[in-house]
Tab-separated table of C-alpha atoms in Angstrom:
chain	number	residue	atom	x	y	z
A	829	UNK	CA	81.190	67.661	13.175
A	830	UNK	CA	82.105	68.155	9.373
A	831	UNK	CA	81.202	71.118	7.462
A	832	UNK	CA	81.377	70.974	3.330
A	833	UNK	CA	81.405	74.560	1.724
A	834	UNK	CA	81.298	75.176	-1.766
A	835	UNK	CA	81.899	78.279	-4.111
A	836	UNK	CA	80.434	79.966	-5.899
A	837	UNK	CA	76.531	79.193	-5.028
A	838	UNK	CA	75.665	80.455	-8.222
A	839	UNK	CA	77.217	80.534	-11.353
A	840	UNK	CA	76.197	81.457	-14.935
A	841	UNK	CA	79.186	81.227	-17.857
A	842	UNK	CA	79.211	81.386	-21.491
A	843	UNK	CA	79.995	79.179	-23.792
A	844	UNK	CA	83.406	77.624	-24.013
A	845	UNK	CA	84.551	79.707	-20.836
A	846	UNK	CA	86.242	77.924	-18.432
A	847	UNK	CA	85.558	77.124	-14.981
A	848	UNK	CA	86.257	75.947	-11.258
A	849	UNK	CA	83.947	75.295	-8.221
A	850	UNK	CA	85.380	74.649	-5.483
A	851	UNK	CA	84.764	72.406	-2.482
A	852	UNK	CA	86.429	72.684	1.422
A	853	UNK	CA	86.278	70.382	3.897
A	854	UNK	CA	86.031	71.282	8.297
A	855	UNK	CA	86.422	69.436	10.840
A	856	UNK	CA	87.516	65.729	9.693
A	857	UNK	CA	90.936	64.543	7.734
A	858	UNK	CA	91.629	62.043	5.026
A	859	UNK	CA	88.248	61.608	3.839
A	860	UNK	CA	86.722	60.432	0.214
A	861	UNK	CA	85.713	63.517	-1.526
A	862	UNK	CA	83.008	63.147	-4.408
A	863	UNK	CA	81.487	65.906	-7.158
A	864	UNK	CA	78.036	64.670	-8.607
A	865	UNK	CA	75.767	65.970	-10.564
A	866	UNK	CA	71.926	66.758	-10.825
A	867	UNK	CA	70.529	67.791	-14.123
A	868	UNK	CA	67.029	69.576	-13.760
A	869	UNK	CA	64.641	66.576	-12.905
A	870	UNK	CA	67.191	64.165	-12.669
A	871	UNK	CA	69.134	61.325	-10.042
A	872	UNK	CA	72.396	62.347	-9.120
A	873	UNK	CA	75.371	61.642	-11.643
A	874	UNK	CA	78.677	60.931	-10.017
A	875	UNK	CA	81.692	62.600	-11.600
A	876	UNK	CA	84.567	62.173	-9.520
A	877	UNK	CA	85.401	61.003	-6.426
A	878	UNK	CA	89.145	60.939	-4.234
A	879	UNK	CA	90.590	58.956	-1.731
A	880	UNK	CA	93.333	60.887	-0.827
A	881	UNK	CA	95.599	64.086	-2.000
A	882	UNK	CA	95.870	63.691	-5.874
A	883	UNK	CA	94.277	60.595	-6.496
A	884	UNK	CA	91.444	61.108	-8.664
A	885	UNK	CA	88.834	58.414	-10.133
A	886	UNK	CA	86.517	59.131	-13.000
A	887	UNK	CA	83.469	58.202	-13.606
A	888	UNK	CA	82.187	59.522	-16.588
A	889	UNK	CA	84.239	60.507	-19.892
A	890	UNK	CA	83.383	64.451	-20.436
A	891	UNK	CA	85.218	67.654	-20.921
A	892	UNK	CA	85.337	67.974	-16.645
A	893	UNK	CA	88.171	67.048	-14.893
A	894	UNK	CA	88.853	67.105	-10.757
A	895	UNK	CA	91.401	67.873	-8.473
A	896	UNK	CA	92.750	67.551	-4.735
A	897	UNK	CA	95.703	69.551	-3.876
A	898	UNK	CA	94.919	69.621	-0.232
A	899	UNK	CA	93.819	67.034	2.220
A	900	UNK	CA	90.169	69.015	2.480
A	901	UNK	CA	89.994	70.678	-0.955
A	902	UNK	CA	88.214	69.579	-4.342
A	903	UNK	CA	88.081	71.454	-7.308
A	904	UNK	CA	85.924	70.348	-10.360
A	905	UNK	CA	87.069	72.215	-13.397
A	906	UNK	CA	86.627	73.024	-17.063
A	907	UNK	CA	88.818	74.122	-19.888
A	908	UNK	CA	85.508	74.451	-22.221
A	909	UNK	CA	82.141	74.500	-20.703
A	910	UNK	CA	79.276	73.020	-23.049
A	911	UNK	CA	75.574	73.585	-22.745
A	912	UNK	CA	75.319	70.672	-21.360
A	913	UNK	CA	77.231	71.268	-18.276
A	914	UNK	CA	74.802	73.474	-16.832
A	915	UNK	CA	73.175	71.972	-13.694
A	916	UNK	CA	73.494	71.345	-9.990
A	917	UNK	CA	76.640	70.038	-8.745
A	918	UNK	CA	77.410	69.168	-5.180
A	919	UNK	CA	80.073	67.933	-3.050
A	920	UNK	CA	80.003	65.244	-0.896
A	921	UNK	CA	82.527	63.555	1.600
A	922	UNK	CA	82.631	60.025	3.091
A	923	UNK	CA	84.677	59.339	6.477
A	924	UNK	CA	84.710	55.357	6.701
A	925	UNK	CA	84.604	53.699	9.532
A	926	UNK	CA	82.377	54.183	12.867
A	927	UNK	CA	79.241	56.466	12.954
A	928	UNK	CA	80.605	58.537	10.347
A	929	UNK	CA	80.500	55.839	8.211
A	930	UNK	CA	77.867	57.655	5.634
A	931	UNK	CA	78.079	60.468	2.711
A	932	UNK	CA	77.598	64.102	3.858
A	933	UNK	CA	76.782	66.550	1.165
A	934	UNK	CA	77.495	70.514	0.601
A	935	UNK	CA	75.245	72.594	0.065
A	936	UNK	CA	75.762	72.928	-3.938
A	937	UNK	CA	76.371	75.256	-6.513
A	938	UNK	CA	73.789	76.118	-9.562
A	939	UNK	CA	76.134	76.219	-12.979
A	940	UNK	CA	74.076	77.853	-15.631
A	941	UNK	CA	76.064	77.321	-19.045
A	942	UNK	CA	74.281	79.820	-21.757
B	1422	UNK	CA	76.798	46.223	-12.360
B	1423	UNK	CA	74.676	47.492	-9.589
B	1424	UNK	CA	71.814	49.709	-10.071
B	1425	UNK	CA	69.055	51.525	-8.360
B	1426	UNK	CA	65.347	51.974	-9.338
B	1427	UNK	CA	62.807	54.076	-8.303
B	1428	UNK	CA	59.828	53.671	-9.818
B	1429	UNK	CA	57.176	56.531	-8.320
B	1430	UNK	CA	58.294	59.881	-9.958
B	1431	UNK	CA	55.880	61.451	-7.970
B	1432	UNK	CA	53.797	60.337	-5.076
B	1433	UNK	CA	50.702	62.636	-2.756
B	1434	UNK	CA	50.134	61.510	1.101
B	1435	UNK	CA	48.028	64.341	2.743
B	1436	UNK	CA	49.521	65.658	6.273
B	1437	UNK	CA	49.107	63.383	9.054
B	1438	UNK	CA	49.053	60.125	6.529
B	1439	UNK	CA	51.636	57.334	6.392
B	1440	UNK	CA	53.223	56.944	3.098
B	1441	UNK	CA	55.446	54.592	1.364
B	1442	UNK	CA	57.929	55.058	-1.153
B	1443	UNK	CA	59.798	52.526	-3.288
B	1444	UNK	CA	63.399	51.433	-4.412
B	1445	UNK	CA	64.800	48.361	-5.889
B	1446	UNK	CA	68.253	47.731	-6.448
B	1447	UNK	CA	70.334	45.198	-8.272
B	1448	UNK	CA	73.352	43.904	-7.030
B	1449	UNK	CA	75.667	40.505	-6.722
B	1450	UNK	CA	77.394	41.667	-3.186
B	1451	UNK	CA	76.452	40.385	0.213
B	1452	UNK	CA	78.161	42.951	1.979
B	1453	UNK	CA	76.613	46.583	1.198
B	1454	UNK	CA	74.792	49.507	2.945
B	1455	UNK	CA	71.622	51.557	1.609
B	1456	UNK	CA	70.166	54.667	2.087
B	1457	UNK	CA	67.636	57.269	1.764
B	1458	UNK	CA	68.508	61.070	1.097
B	1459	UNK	CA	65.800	63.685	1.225
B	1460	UNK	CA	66.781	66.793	-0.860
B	1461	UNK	CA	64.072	69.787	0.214
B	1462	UNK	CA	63.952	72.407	-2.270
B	1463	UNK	CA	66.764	74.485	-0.576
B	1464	UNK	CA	68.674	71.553	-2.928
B	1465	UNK	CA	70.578	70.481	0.646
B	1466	UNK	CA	70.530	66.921	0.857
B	1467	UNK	CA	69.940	65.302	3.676
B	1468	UNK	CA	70.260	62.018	4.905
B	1469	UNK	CA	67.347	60.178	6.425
B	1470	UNK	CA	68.220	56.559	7.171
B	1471	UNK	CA	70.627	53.950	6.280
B	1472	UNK	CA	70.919	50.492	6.868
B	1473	UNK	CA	73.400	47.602	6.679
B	1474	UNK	CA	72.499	44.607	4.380
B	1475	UNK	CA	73.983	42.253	7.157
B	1476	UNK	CA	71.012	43.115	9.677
B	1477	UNK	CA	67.804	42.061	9.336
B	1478	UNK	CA	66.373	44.358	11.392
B	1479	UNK	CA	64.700	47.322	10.081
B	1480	UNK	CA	66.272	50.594	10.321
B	1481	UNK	CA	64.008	53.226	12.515
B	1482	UNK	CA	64.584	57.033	12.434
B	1483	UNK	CA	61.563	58.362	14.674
B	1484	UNK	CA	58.845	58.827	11.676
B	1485	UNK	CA	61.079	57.169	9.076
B	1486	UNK	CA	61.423	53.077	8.849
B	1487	UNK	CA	62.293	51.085	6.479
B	1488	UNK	CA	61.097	47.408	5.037
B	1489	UNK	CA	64.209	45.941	3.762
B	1490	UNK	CA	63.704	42.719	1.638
B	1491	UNK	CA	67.033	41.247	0.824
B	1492	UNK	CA	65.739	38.692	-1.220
B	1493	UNK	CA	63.800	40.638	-3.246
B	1494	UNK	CA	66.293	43.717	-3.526
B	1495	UNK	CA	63.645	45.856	-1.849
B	1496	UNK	CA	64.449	49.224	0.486
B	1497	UNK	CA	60.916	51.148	0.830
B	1498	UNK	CA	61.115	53.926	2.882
B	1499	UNK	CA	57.713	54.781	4.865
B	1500	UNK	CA	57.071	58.125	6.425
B	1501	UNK	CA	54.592	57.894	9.023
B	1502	UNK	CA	52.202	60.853	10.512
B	1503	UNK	CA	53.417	62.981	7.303
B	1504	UNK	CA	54.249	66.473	7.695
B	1505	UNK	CA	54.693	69.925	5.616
B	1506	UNK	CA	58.157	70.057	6.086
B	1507	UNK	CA	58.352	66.271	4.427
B	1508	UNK	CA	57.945	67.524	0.915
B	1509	UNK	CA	61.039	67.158	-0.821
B	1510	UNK	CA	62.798	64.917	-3.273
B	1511	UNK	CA	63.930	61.423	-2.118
B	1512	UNK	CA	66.764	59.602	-3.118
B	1513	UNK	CA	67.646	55.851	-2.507
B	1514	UNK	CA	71.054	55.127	-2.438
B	1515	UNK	CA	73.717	51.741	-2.624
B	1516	UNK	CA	77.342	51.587	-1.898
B	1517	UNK	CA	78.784	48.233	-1.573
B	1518	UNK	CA	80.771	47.496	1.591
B	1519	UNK	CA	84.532	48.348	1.431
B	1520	UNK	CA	83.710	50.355	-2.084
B	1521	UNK	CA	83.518	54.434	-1.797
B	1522	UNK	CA	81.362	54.585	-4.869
B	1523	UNK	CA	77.575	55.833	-4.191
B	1524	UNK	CA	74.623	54.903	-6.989
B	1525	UNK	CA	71.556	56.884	-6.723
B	1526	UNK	CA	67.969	56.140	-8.193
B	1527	UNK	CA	66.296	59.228	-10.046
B	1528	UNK	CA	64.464	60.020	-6.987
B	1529	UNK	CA	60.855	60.057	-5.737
B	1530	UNK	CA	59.152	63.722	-5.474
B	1531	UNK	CA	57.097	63.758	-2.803
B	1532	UNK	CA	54.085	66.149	-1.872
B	1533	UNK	CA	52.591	66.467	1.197
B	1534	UNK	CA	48.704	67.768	0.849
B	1535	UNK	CA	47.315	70.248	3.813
């Protein structure tokens, strides 16, 4: 079965730092790749999502900004991070087609933007 | 454009109760799947049930069923014989057939009284 890590697990940044999580995929191939976002007490907020090696969609106009050099690797990054930023963000993969025909999520990483 | 609404921030069932939680959704496709994510407060989310717009049976997951009202753009998700471990957040979700983009409600918190 598939297996979504993501680093770090926790994060805390200034500022205008920069940053990258990143998110690795086991144990499937060519499948949709998504970042979201929860803010504290909010739905999840989808960011970016991937169909394939370098093909990125947005979904939201911000300072973020996603990549996929590999097959089963996602990397949400950051030239300036903004208060606003801080929250949970999770990766998520879809394999369509058959049983596996349904989002699978990572287990997350808390960005805390002071 | 489709959305999802969940209208119970918060809902109470005490342990060993049924309970019923609520989503609407708003949409001019025939063809699209919904689901229910539960998100315990390790943040991990977790899917619970899905189910295909083009049945009309109800989707069953041992405790967890459904009532699925096309016509109405209903998906309630009812948790019977409630336990401890059942407190979490809940999520309805809609993707529309042949689409790889997910909308989420803002979620349902459920507690689960002893």
């Amino acid at each position: 079965s598939q297996t979504i890590h993501q680093w770090p697990a926790t994060l805390v940044q200034p500022v205008g730092s920069p940053l990258s999580l990143e998110c690795t995929v086991e144990g499937t191939s060519n499948p949709n790749l998504y970042w979201y976002r929860q803010a504290a007490g909010r739905g999840l907020q989808l960011l970016f999502y991937s169909v394939g090696i370098g093909q990125i969609s947005s979904e939201v106009p911000q300072n973020l900004s996603a990549s996929r050099p590999q097959d089963r690797q996602f990397i949400l990054s950051s030239k300036k991070l903004l208060l606003s930023d801080s929250g949970f963000y999770l990766c998520a993969l879809l394999k369509a087609g058959g049983p596996l025909d349904t989002q699978y999520f990572g287990p997350g990483t808390r960005l805390t933007v002071l | 454009a489709q959305t999802v609404t969940q209208s119970q921030p918060e809902m109470s069932v005490q342990e060993a109760e049924t309970v019923t939680l609520s989503c609407t959704y708003d949409t001019s496709e025939s063809d699209y799947y919904l689901f229910w994510y539960k998100q315990p407060p390790s943040r991990q989310m977790i899917l619970v049930i899905r189910q295909e717009a083009y049945k009309q049976q109800n989707a069953t997951e041992n405790r967890f069923s459904v009532n699925f009202q096309k016509a109405a753009k209903s998906f309630s998700l009812k948790i019977s014989d409630s336990q401890l471990g059942d407190a979490a957040m809940y999520f309805c979700a809609y993707r529309t057939s042949g689409t790889y983009k997910y909308i989420f409600g803002t979620g349902t918190r459920l507690k689960v009284l002893a």
